[in-house]
Amino acid sequence: GVAAIEPAVASLGVGRSMDLTVVLDYPAPAAGQVVQLSADAGLIVPATVTVAAGTLSATFELTAGDTPGTGLTVTASIGASLAEAVIEVTDAPAVGLVIAEVLYDTAGDDNTNEWVKLYNGSASSVDLSGYSLKYAGDNYSYGSLALSGTIAAGDCWLVGGPTSSAANFEPVLNQAVDFNPDIQNSGDAADAVALFNGDTIVDAVLYGGSNSANLQDENGVGNVDVGDAPANQSIRRLVDGTWEIAATPTPNVCPPF
């Protein structure tokens, strides 16, 4: 029978797609196992998916419609045996690949605890080869971290750590790597974290006081987006593109808006 749909709970933006996986109790027979699929209105799935002989799972594509909704279900069944996934469809904007949240100051030593959350608000997956995160002090030569991996459309990508604990809100890291040197804790002069593709700034957040160093964002010399977050608080992008100081960081919430 059907053991589960994974993930059992998921969220995606309107018009976006993601992969779900149906998992069987036992390996499929020699002819393979056809699993029936259905979904609530506002979600689109194929009528069936076939689990190959001798295997336990198969992947299928889920697509959201044009209307946000919560508590929507996708069902996979073999006869009376079934499993469900609960889906939220959000009105997430198409924003391209952006920085969504940064935790740069934790209680005590920041080393190995910092993280940056990226969000792929485009309609296609993004190969991160050639992308990097650079962060300033006086300029972006202060620190740089090369990115790797692929972010699916509508997904988030968490970079940092490599520690994951209550001290940094237990991030589920896609790229577990230490920011070395540490990302700057800001003050009267603004600091910044920027997403680069090669030598081009794709997105940036400036935080703290005045931009006395004339730090750049994707539009040239940048305006300061948000103040300096106290220890154990993050800076987080909002749906309208502005930023806030978040009293409770949310590394594992996606979409982030």
Tab-separated table of C-alpha atoms in Angstrom:
chain	number	residue	atom	x	y	z
A	1	GLY	CA	0.000	0.000	0.000
A	2	VAL	CA	0.876	3.690	0.137
A	3	ALA	CA	2.952	4.628	3.182
A	4	ALA	CA	3.341	8.393	2.687
A	5	ILE	CA	3.635	11.398	0.458
A	6	GLU	CA	6.804	13.372	1.123
A	7	PRO	CA	6.913	16.096	2.179
A	8	ALA	CA	3.678	15.633	4.115
A	9	VAL	CA	3.317	19.403	4.532
A	10	ALA	CA	4.472	21.904	1.922
A	11	SER	CA	4.014	25.465	0.735
A	12	LEU	CA	4.456	26.984	-2.712
A	13	GLY	CA	3.553	30.179	-4.498
A	14	VAL	CA	0.645	30.581	-6.898
A	15	GLY	CA	1.438	29.221	-10.337
A	16	ARG	CA	4.564	27.457	-9.062
A	17	SER	CA	5.478	23.774	-9.227
A	18	MET	CA	7.328	21.407	-6.919
A	19	ASP	CA	8.071	17.698	-6.729
A	20	LEU	CA	6.319	15.354	-4.304
A	21	THR	CA	7.309	11.747	-3.677
A	22	VAL	CA	4.932	8.854	-3.079
A	23	VAL	CA	6.389	6.115	-0.852
A	24	LEU	CA	5.170	2.518	-0.693
A	25	ASP	CA	5.114	0.079	2.235
A	26	TYR	CA	6.882	-2.582	0.152
A	27	PRO	CA	8.911	-2.582	-3.071
A	28	ALA	CA	6.825	-2.459	-6.247
A	29	PRO	CA	6.162	-5.768	-8.071
A	30	ALA	CA	7.837	-6.820	-11.306
A	31	ALA	CA	5.326	-4.925	-13.447
A	32	GLY	CA	5.678	-1.771	-11.358
A	33	GLN	CA	2.985	-0.250	-9.164
A	34	VAL	CA	0.524	2.326	-10.486
A	35	VAL	CA	-0.546	4.808	-7.826
A	36	GLN	CA	-3.682	6.927	-8.317
A	37	LEU	CA	-3.295	10.640	-7.622
A	38	SER	CA	-5.882	13.317	-6.899
A	39	ALA	CA	-5.876	16.832	-5.462
A	40	ASP	CA	-8.215	19.515	-4.190
A	41	ALA	CA	-9.351	22.283	-6.516
A	42	GLY	CA	-6.538	24.767	-6.994
A	43	LEU	CA	-3.877	22.070	-7.236
A	44	ILE	CA	-2.839	20.101	-10.333
A	45	VAL	CA	-1.263	16.617	-10.278
A	46	PRO	CA	-1.082	13.832	-12.882
A	47	ALA	CA	-3.760	11.141	-12.700
A	48	THR	CA	-1.229	8.441	-11.823
A	49	VAL	CA	2.426	7.837	-11.056
A	50	THR	CA	4.210	4.496	-11.484
A	51	VAL	CA	6.678	3.168	-8.948
A	52	ALA	CA	9.287	1.126	-10.809
A	53	ALA	CA	9.751	-2.564	-10.074
A	54	GLY	CA	11.707	-3.295	-6.921
A	55	THR	CA	11.684	0.319	-5.721
A	56	LEU	CA	9.784	2.039	-2.941
A	57	SER	CA	9.084	5.501	-4.329
A	58	ALA	CA	8.369	7.688	-7.325
A	59	THR	CA	8.278	11.434	-7.812
A	60	PHE	CA	5.532	13.488	-9.439
A	61	GLU	CA	4.973	17.188	-10.080
A	62	LEU	CA	2.491	19.313	-8.157
A	63	THR	CA	1.442	22.663	-9.639
A	64	ALA	CA	-0.465	25.376	-7.789
A	65	GLY	CA	-3.265	27.303	-9.419
A	66	ASP	CA	-3.759	31.071	-9.351
A	67	THR	CA	-5.569	31.322	-5.995
A	68	PRO	CA	-3.928	31.215	-2.537
A	69	GLY	CA	-5.331	28.668	-0.123
A	70	THR	CA	-4.553	26.654	2.998
A	71	GLY	CA	-5.326	23.103	4.038
A	72	LEU	CA	-5.416	21.796	0.465
A	73	THR	CA	-4.727	18.096	0.059
A	74	VAL	CA	-2.990	15.827	-2.425
A	75	THR	CA	-3.959	12.149	-2.171
A	76	ALA	CA	-2.094	9.067	-3.379
A	77	SER	CA	-3.949	5.740	-3.296
A	78	ILE	CA	-3.788	2.064	-4.181
A	79	GLY	CA	-7.282	0.720	-3.622
A	80	ALA	CA	-8.261	1.527	-0.039
A	81	SER	CA	-4.692	2.340	0.971
A	82	LEU	CA	-3.961	6.048	0.789
A	83	ALA	CA	-1.757	8.855	2.044
A	84	GLU	CA	-2.190	12.624	1.949
A	85	ALA	CA	-0.036	15.744	1.867
A	86	VAL	CA	-1.317	19.098	3.085
A	87	ILE	CA	-0.464	22.033	0.838
A	88	GLU	CA	-0.529	25.792	1.340
A	89	VAL	CA	-0.622	27.987	-1.759
A	90	THR	CA	0.741	31.461	-1.054
A	91	ASP	CA	0.587	34.694	-2.993
A	92	ALA	CA	4.382	34.864	-3.165
A	93	PRO	CA	5.682	37.483	-5.586
A	94	ALA	CA	7.964	36.692	-8.514
A	95	VAL	CA	11.105	38.361	-7.208
A	96	GLY	CA	13.936	36.411	-8.822
A	97	LEU	CA	16.781	35.082	-6.701
A	98	VAL	CA	17.097	37.224	-3.565
A	99	ILE	CA	18.441	37.325	-0.034
A	100	ALA	CA	15.488	36.617	2.268
A	101	GLU	CA	16.929	36.619	5.793
A	102	VAL	CA	20.256	37.002	7.588
A	103	LEU	CA	21.248	35.995	11.110
A	104	TYR	CA	24.623	37.599	11.813
A	105	ASP	CA	24.565	38.154	15.585
A	106	THR	CA	23.858	35.381	18.080
A	107	ALA	CA	24.249	35.400	21.839
A	108	GLY	CA	27.889	34.742	22.659
A	109	ASP	CA	30.261	33.761	19.861
A	110	ASP	CA	28.823	34.220	16.344
A	111	ASN	CA	31.436	31.881	14.857
A	112	THR	CA	29.834	28.856	13.077
A	113	ASN	CA	26.335	30.116	13.995
A	114	GLU	CA	25.638	32.663	11.248
A	115	TRP	CA	23.383	31.898	8.289
A	116	VAL	CA	21.854	33.504	5.200
A	117	LYS	CA	18.583	32.374	3.618
A	118	LEU	CA	18.159	32.785	-0.145
A	119	TYR	CA	14.806	32.545	-1.941
A	120	ASN	CA	14.325	31.601	-5.578
A	121	GLY	CA	11.261	33.622	-6.507
A	122	SER	CA	11.657	32.853	-10.202
A	123	ALA	CA	9.814	30.309	-12.325
A	124	SER	CA	12.912	28.159	-12.943
A	125	SER	CA	15.549	26.382	-10.893
A	126	VAL	CA	18.825	28.263	-10.408
A	127	ASP	CA	22.275	26.654	-10.545
A	128	LEU	CA	24.361	28.492	-7.958
A	129	SER	CA	27.664	27.823	-9.688
A	130	GLY	CA	29.244	31.226	-10.222
A	131	TYR	CA	27.198	32.841	-7.439
A	132	SER	CA	28.706	34.019	-4.161
A	133	LEU	CA	27.786	35.867	-1.005
A	134	LYS	CA	30.049	38.803	-0.239
A	135	TYR	CA	29.811	40.926	2.852
A	136	ALA	CA	31.165	44.298	3.900
A	137	GLY	CA	32.689	46.257	6.334
A	138	ASP	CA	34.193	49.038	4.315
A	139	ASN	CA	33.762	47.133	1.041
A	140	TYR	CA	32.879	43.713	-0.336
A	141	SER	CA	36.454	42.466	-0.208
A	142	TYR	CA	35.985	41.904	3.529
A	143	GLY	CA	34.411	38.436	3.173
A	144	SER	CA	33.283	36.111	0.390
A	145	LEU	CA	31.687	32.668	0.258
A	146	ALA	CA	31.240	30.710	-2.983
A	147	LEU	CA	27.820	29.088	-3.398
A	148	SER	CA	27.056	25.665	-4.852
A	149	GLY	CA	23.967	23.567	-5.504
A	150	THR	CA	20.660	24.164	-7.264
A	151	ILE	CA	17.610	25.975	-5.873
A	152	ALA	CA	14.286	24.843	-7.303
A	153	ALA	CA	11.696	27.456	-8.267
A	154	GLY	CA	9.887	28.694	-5.172
A	155	ASP	CA	12.404	27.113	-2.778
A	156	CYS	CA	14.779	28.508	-0.184
A	157	TRP	CA	18.480	27.770	0.296
A	158	LEU	CA	20.120	28.081	3.693
A	159	VAL	CA	23.845	28.774	3.784
A	160	GLY	CA	26.027	28.980	6.866
A	161	GLY	CA	26.641	27.338	10.195
A	162	PRO	CA	27.913	24.689	10.015
A	163	THR	CA	26.506	24.534	13.550
A	164	SER	CA	22.765	23.961	13.821
A	165	SER	CA	21.443	24.284	17.354
A	166	ALA	CA	18.997	26.192	19.508
A	167	ALA	CA	21.576	28.995	19.661
A	168	ASN	CA	21.010	29.817	15.967
A	169	PHE	CA	17.401	28.589	15.692
A	170	GLU	CA	18.242	25.136	14.326
A	171	PRO	CA	18.640	25.916	10.636
A	172	VAL	CA	18.282	23.007	8.196
A	173	LEU	CA	21.334	23.875	6.130
A	174	ASN	CA	21.582	23.255	2.387
A	175	GLN	CA	25.197	24.411	2.317
A	176	ALA	CA	26.810	23.943	5.718
A	177	VAL	CA	29.887	26.173	5.741
A	178	ASP	CA	31.446	28.689	8.091
A	179	PHE	CA	31.415	32.370	7.170
A	180	ASN	CA	35.110	33.151	7.672
A	181	PRO	CA	35.612	35.908	8.633
A	182	ASP	CA	32.281	36.315	10.402
A	183	ILE	CA	29.610	38.573	8.915
A	184	GLN	CA	29.868	42.047	10.422
A	185	ASN	CA	27.744	43.046	13.394
A	186	SER	CA	26.785	46.580	12.485
A	187	GLY	CA	26.681	49.914	14.308
A	188	ASP	CA	26.793	53.596	13.362
A	189	ALA	CA	28.221	52.755	9.929
A	190	ALA	CA	26.178	50.412	7.760
A	191	ASP	CA	27.360	46.957	6.762
A	192	ALA	CA	26.004	44.773	3.961
A	193	VAL	CA	25.510	41.269	2.621
A	194	ALA	CA	25.261	40.946	-1.161
A	195	LEU	CA	24.492	38.140	-3.593
A	196	PHE	CA	26.873	38.232	-6.570
A	197	ASN	CA	26.699	36.443	-9.917
A	198	GLY	CA	30.299	36.690	-11.038
A	199	ASP	CA	31.185	40.347	-10.471
A	200	THR	CA	27.591	41.598	-10.660
A	201	ILE	CA	25.476	42.332	-7.581
A	202	VAL	CA	22.139	40.540	-7.970
A	203	ASP	CA	20.701	41.568	-4.593
A	204	ALA	CA	21.951	43.157	-1.390
A	205	VAL	CA	20.799	44.218	2.049
A	206	LEU	CA	22.414	47.155	3.843
A	207	TYR	CA	21.885	47.258	7.597
A	208	GLY	CA	22.877	49.439	10.520
A	209	GLY	CA	23.585	53.183	10.545
A	210	SER	CA	24.443	55.497	7.669
A	211	ASN	CA	26.045	54.241	4.465
A	212	SER	CA	29.226	56.213	5.049
A	213	ALA	CA	31.306	53.738	3.014
A	214	ASN	CA	29.047	54.129	-0.056
A	215	LEU	CA	28.357	50.405	-0.185
A	216	GLN	CA	26.695	49.221	-3.385
A	217	ASP	CA	23.493	47.286	-3.911
A	218	GLU	CA	21.989	46.034	-7.186
A	219	ASN	CA	21.099	49.621	-8.152
A	220	GLY	CA	24.389	51.370	-7.355
A	221	VAL	CA	25.215	53.147	-4.094
A	222	GLY	CA	22.600	51.707	-1.774
A	223	ASN	CA	20.171	53.067	0.748
A	224	VAL	CA	20.216	51.443	4.177
A	225	ASP	CA	17.408	48.860	4.264
A	226	VAL	CA	17.106	48.141	7.979
A	227	GLY	CA	18.704	48.889	11.329
A	228	ASP	CA	21.205	46.800	13.259
A	229	ALA	CA	19.570	43.653	14.681
A	230	PRO	CA	20.232	42.907	18.350
A	231	ALA	CA	21.769	39.570	19.314
A	232	ASN	CA	19.477	36.595	18.577
A	233	GLN	CA	17.401	38.600	16.110
A	234	SER	CA	17.617	38.502	12.312
A	235	ILE	CA	17.006	40.908	9.474
A	236	ARG	CA	14.233	39.649	7.173
A	237	ARG	CA	12.806	40.700	3.797
A	238	LEU	CA	9.070	41.424	3.622
A	239	VAL	CA	6.689	40.758	0.740
A	240	ASP	CA	6.934	44.380	-0.487
A	241	GLY	CA	10.737	44.236	-0.647
A	242	THR	CA	11.341	46.235	2.533
A	243	TRP	CA	13.189	44.754	5.508
A	244	GLU	CA	12.455	44.304	9.200
A	245	ILE	CA	14.283	43.228	12.338
A	246	ALA	CA	12.731	39.881	13.282
A	247	ALA	CA	12.584	39.112	16.999
A	248	THR	CA	12.268	35.397	16.190
A	249	PRO	CA	14.403	34.284	13.220
A	250	THR	CA	12.756	31.819	10.831
A	251	PRO	CA	15.482	29.901	8.989
A	252	ASN	CA	13.233	27.009	7.965
A	253	VAL	CA	10.141	28.922	6.801
A	254	CYS	CA	9.683	28.972	3.028
A	255	PRO	CA	8.329	30.813	1.103
A	256	PRO	CA	9.714	33.477	3.425
A	257	PHE	CA	7.077	36.165	2.951
